[in-house]
Short mmCIF file of C-alpha atoms and ligand atoms in Angstrom, two decimals:
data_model
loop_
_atom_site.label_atom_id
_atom_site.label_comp_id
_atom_site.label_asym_id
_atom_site.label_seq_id
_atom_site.Cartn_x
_atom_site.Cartn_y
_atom_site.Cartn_z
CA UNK D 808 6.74 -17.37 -18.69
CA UNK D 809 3.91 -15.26 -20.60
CA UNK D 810 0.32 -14.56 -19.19
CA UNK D 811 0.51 -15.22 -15.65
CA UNK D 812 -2.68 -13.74 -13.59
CA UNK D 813 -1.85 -12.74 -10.12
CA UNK D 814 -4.13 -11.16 -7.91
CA UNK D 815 -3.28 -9.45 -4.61
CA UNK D 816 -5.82 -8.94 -1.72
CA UNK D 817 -7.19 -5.69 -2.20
CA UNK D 818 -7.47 -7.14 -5.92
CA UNK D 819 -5.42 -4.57 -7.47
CA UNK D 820 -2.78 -6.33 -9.54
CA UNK D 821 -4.15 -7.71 -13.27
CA UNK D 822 -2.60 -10.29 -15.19
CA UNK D 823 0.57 -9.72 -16.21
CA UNK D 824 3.18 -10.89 -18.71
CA UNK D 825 5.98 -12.30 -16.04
CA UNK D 826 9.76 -12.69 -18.14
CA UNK D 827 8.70 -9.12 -19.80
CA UNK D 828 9.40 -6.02 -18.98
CA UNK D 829 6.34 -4.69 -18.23
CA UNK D 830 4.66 -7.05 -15.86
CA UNK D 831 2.56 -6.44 -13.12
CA UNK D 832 0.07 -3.38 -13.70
CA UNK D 833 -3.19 -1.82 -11.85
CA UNK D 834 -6.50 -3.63 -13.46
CA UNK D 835 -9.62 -1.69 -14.07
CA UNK D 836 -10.03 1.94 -15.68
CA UNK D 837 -6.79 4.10 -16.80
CA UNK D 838 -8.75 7.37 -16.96
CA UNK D 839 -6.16 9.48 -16.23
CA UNK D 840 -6.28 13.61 -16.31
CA UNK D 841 -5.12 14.87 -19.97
CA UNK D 842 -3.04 17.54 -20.94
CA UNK D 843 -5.86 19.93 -22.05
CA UNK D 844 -7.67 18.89 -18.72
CA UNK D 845 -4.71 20.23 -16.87
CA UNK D 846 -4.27 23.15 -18.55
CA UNK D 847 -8.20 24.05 -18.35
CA UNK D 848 -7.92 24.01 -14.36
CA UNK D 849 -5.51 27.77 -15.34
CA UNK D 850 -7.24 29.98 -12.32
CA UNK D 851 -9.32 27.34 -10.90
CA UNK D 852 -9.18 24.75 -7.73
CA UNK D 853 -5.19 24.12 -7.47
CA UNK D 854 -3.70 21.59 -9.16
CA UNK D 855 -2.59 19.07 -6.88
CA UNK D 856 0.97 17.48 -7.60
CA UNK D 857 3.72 15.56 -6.04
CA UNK D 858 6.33 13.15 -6.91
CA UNK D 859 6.42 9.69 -7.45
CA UNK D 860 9.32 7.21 -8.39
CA UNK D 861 8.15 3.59 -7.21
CA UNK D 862 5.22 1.88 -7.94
CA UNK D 863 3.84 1.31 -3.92
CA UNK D 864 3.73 4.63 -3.39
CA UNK D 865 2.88 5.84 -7.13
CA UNK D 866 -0.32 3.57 -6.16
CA UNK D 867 -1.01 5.10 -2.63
CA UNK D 868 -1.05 9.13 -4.05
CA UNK D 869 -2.83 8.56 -7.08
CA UNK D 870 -6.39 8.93 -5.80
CA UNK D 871 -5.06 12.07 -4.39
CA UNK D 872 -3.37 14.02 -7.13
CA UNK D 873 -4.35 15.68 -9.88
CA UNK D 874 -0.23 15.07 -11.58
CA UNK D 875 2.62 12.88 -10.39
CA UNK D 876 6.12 14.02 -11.35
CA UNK D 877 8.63 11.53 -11.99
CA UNK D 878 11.31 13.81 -10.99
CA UNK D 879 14.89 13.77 -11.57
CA UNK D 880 15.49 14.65 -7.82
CA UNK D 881 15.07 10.23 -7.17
CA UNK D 882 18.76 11.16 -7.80
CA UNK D 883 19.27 12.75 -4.33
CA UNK D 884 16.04 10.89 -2.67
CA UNK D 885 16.34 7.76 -4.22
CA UNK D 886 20.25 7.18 -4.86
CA UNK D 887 21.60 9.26 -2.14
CA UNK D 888 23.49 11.37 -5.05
CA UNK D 889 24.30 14.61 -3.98
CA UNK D 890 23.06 16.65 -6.96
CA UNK D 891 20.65 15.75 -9.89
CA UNK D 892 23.44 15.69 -12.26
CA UNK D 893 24.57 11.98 -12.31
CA UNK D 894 21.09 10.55 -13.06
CA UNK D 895 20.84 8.81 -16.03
CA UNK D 896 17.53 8.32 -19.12
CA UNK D 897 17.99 4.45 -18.11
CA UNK D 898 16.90 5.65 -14.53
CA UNK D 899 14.20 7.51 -15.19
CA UNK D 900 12.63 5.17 -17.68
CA UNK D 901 12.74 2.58 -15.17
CA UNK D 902 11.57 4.62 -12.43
CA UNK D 903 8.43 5.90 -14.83
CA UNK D 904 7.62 2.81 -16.19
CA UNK D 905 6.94 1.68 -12.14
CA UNK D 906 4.69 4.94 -11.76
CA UNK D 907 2.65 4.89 -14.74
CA UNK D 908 1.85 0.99 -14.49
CA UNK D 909 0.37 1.58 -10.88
CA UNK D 910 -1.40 4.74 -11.47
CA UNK D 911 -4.55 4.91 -13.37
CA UNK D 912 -5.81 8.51 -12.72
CA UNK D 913 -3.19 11.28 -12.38
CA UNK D 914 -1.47 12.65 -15.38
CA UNK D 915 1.96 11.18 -15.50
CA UNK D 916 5.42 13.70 -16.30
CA UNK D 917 8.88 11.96 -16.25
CA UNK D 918 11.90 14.39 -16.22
CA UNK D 919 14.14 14.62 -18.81
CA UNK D 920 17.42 14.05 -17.10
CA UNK D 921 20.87 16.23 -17.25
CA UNK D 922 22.70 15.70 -20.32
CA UNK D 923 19.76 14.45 -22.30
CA UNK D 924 18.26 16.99 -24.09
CA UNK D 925 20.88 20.37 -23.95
CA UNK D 926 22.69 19.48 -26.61
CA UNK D 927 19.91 19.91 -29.63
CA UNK D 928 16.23 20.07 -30.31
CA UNK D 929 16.72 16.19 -31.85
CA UNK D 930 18.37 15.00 -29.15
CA UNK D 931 16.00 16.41 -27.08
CA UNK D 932 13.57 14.76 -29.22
CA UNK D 933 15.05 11.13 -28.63
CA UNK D 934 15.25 11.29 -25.55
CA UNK D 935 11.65 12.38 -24.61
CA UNK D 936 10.52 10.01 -27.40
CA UNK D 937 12.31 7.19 -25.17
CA UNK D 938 11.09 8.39 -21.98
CA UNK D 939 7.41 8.35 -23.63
CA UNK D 940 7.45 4.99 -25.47
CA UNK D 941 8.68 3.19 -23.04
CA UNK D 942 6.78 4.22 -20.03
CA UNK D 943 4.16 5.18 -21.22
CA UNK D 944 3.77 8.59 -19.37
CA UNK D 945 2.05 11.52 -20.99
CA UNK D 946 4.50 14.59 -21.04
CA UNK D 947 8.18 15.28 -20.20
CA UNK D 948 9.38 17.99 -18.18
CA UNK D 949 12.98 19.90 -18.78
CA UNK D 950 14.60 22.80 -17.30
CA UNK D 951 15.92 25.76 -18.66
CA UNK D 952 14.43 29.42 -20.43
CA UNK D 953 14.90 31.13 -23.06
CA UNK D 954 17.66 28.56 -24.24
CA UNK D 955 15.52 26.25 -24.38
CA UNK D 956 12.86 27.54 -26.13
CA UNK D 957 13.71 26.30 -29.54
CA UNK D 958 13.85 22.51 -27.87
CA UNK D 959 10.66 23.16 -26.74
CA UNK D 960 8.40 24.18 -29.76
CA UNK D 961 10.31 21.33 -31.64
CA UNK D 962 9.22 18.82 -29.32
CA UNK D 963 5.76 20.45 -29.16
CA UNK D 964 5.86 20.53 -33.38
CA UNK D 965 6.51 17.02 -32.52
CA UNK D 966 3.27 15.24 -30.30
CA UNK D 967 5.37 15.67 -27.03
CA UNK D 968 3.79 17.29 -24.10
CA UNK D 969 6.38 19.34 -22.32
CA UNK D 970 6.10 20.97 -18.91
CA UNK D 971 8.28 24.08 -18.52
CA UNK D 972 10.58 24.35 -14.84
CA UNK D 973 12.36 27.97 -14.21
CA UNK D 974 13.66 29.87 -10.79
CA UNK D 975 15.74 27.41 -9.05
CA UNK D 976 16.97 24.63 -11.90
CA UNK D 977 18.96 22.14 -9.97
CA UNK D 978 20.64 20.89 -13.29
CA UNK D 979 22.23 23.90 -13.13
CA UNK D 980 23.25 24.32 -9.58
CA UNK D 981 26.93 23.97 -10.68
CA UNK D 982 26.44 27.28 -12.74
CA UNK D 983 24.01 29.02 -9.82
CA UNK D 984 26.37 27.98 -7.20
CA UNK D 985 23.81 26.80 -5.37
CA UNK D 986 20.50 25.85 -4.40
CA UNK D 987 19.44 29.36 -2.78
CA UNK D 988 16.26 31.01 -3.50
CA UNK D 989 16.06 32.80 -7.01
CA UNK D 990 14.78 36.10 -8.28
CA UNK D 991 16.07 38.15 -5.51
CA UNK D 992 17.17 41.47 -7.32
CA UNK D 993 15.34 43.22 -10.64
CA UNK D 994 17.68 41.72 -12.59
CA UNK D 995 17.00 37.73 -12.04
CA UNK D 996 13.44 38.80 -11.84
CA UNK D 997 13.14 39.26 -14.96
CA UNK D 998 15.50 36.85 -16.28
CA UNK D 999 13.10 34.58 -14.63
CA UNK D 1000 9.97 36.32 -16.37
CA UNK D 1001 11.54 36.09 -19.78
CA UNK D 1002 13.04 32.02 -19.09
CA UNK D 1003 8.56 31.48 -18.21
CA UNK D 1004 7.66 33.57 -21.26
CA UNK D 1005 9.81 31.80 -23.63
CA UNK D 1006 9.04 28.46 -22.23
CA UNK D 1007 5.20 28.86 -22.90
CA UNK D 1008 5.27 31.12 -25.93
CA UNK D 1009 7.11 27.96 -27.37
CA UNK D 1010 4.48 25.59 -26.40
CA UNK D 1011 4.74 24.36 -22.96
CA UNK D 1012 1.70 23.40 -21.69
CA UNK D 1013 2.80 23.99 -18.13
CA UNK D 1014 5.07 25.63 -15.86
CA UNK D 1015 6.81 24.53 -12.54
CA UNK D 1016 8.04 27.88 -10.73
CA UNK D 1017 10.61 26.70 -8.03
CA UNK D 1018 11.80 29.04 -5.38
CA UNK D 1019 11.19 32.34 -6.54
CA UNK D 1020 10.19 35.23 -4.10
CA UNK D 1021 6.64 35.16 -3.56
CA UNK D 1022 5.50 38.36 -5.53
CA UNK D 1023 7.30 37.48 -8.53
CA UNK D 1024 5.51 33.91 -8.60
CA UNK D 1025 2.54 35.32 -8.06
CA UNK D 1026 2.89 37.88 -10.73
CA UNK D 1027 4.14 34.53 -13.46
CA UNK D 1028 0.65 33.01 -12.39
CA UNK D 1029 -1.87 36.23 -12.92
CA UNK D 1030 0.48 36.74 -16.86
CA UNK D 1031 1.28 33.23 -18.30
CA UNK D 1032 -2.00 31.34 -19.79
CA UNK D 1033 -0.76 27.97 -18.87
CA UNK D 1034 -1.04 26.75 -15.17
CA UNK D 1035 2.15 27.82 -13.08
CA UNK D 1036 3.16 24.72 -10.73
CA UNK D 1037 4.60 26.70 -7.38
CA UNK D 1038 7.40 24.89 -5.07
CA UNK D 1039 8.57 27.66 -3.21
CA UNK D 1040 6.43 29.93 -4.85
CA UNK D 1041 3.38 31.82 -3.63
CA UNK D 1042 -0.27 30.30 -2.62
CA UNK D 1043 -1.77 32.18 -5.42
CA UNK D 1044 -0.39 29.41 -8.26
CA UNK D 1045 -2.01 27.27 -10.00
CA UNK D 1046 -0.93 24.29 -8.47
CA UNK D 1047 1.21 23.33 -6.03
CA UNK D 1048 4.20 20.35 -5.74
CA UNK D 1049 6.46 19.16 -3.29
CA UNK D 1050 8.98 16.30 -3.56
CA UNK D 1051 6.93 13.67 -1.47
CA UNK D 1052 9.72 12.19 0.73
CA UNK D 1053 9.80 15.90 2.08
CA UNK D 1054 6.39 16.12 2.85
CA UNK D 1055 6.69 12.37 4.47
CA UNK D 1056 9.65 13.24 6.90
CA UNK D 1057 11.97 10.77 5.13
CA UNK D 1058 14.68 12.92 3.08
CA UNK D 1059 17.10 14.00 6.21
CA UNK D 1060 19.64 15.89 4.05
CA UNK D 1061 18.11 19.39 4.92
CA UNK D 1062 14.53 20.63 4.47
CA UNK D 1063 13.89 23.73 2.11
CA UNK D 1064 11.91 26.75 3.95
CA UNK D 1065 8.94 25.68 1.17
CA UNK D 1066 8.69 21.97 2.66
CA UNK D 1067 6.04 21.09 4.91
CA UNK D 1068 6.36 17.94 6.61
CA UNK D 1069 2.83 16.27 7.10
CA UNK D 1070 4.01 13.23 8.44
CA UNK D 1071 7.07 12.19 10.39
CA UNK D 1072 7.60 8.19 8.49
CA UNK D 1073 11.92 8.55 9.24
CA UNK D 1074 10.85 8.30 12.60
CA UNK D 1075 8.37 5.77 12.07
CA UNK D 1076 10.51 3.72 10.27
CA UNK D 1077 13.20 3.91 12.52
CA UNK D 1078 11.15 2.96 15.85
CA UNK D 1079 9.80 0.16 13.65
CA UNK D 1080 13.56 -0.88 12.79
CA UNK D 1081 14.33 -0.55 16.49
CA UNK D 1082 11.31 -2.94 17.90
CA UNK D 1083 12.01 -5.50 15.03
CA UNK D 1084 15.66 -5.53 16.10
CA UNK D 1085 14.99 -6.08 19.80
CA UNK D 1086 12.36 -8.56 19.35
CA UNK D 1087 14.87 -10.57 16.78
CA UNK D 1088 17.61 -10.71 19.24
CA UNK D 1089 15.08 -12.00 22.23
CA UNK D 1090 13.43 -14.56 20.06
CA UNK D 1091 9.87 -12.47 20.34
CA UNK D 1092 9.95 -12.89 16.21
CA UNK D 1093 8.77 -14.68 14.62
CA UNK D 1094 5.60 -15.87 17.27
CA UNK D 1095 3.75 -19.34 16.00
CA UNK D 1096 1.63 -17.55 13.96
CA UNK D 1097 4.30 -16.57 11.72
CA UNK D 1098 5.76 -19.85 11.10
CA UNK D 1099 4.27 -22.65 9.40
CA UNK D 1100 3.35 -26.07 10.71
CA UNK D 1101 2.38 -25.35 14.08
CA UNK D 1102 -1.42 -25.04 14.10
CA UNK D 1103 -2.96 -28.55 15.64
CA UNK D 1104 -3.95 -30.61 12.69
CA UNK D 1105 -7.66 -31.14 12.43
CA UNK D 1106 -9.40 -34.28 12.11
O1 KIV W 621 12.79 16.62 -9.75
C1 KIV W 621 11.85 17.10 -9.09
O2 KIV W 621 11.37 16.50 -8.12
C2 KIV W 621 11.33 18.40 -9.49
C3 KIV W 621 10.36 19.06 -8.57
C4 KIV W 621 11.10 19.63 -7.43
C5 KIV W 621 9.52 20.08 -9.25
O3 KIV W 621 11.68 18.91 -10.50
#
């Protein structure tokens, strides 16, 4: 069935193609922020980012962000996986096709997932080229440094957008041996330094810095001319991100020291859960007004 118009109350939801794959989309004006917009916020107000991976609350943070990241870490959030590594490009295309179709004003970035793009610059390329024609999204993010520089420029050469992500890399918590905090001796310092320098100088039109000691992230900010993204990184970045089922109080595993938690919904949803439960079993729900048929008939 083609063409279908459905409208929901708050009159958000256009016409859609229903049978397709990309159905149901926010109506009015996509003016979302671009690339060079981003990067021309370098040194200004923050850049405000979080991430997003289904389309309710894609729709309820876009008025409020400047960038939503489609971020591989739905993996552990999303899918209860215990690492990023077994997420696949099917996921994350489905996952940013939700977030771009219910967004109109942040700039969308979908992760390049683990396994996708290490293995060349052109398979780097086909992947990112998948991620952006079929969600639409405006830029791909990937982890990695200096190895990764040469995937970088050639995706750059190539029309893709790429945002840079160095410190903590949780693709490669297998070869870190964990998820502790990075950059805590000279040495990893400036391995870190040299992964952000190589990352830009190839093209990258942004940086996420993720738990780094705070001097050292600060220091990234004040050198590289792109906008460094800090999570777990100092106050004086560019822009800050958290993973936004943190900052809601609904991702139990454990809580990084660079979460805050601005709202408590686990709880919420659980009391909810609770009072639905004990009104189910004493026949409280559904009242008449939730069934149909029992209004008086007028007339
Ligand atoms: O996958 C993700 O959510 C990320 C952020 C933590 C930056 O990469």
């Amino acid at each position: 069935m083609a063409g279908l118009a459905i409208e929901t109350s708050d009159g958000m939801v256009a016409a859609g193609v229903v049978g397709e794959e990309r159905a149901l989309s926010v109506s009015g004006d996509v003016r979302r922020v671009s690339v060079p917009q981003f990067m021309a916020r370098k040194g200004g107000v923050p850049l405000v980012c979080l991430t997003a991976y289904t389309a309710p609350v894609a729709r309820l943070l876009d008025p409020h962000v400047d960038m939503l990241l489609v971020g591989d870490s739905l993996g552990m959030v999303v899918y209860g996986y215990d690492s990023t590594l077994p997420v696949t490009l099917a996921q994350m295309i489905a996952h940013g096709d939700a977030v771009v179709r219910h967004t109109k004003k942040a700039l969308i970035v979908v992760d390049l997932p683990f396994g996708s793009y290490q293995a060349s610059p052109p398979a780097a390329f086909e992947a990112a080229a998948a991620v952006m024609s079929r969600t639409g999204c405006t830029a791909v993010k990937l982890e990695g440094g200096v190895e990764m520089a040469d995937t970088v420029a050639y995706l750059v050469q190539r029309g893709i957008p790429v945002m840079g992500h160095v410190g903590l890399t949780p693709q490669a918590v297998n070869a870190l041996g964990g998820y502790r905090a990075r950059g805590k001796d000279d040495a990893e310092s400036v391995k870190i330094s040299m992964d952000a320098r190589a990352i830009v100088d190839a093209g990258a039109f942004s940086v996420v810095v993720e738990a780094v000691r705070e001097p050292l992230a600060r220091e990234l900010t004040a050198d590289l001319p792109v906008p460094v993204i800090g999570i777990g990184g100092s106050p004086a970045c560019d822009g800050q991100i958290l993973v936004t089922d943190d900052l809601l109080g609904l991702f139990g595993a454990f809580t990084p020291r660079f979460v805050k938690r601005y709202a408590e919904l686990g709880e919420a949803i659980d009391a909810a859960a609770a009072a639905y439960a004990t009104e189910v079993r004493s026949r409280a729900f559904p009242g008449p007004e939730h069934v149909f048929g029992t209004k008086p008939r007028s007339g």
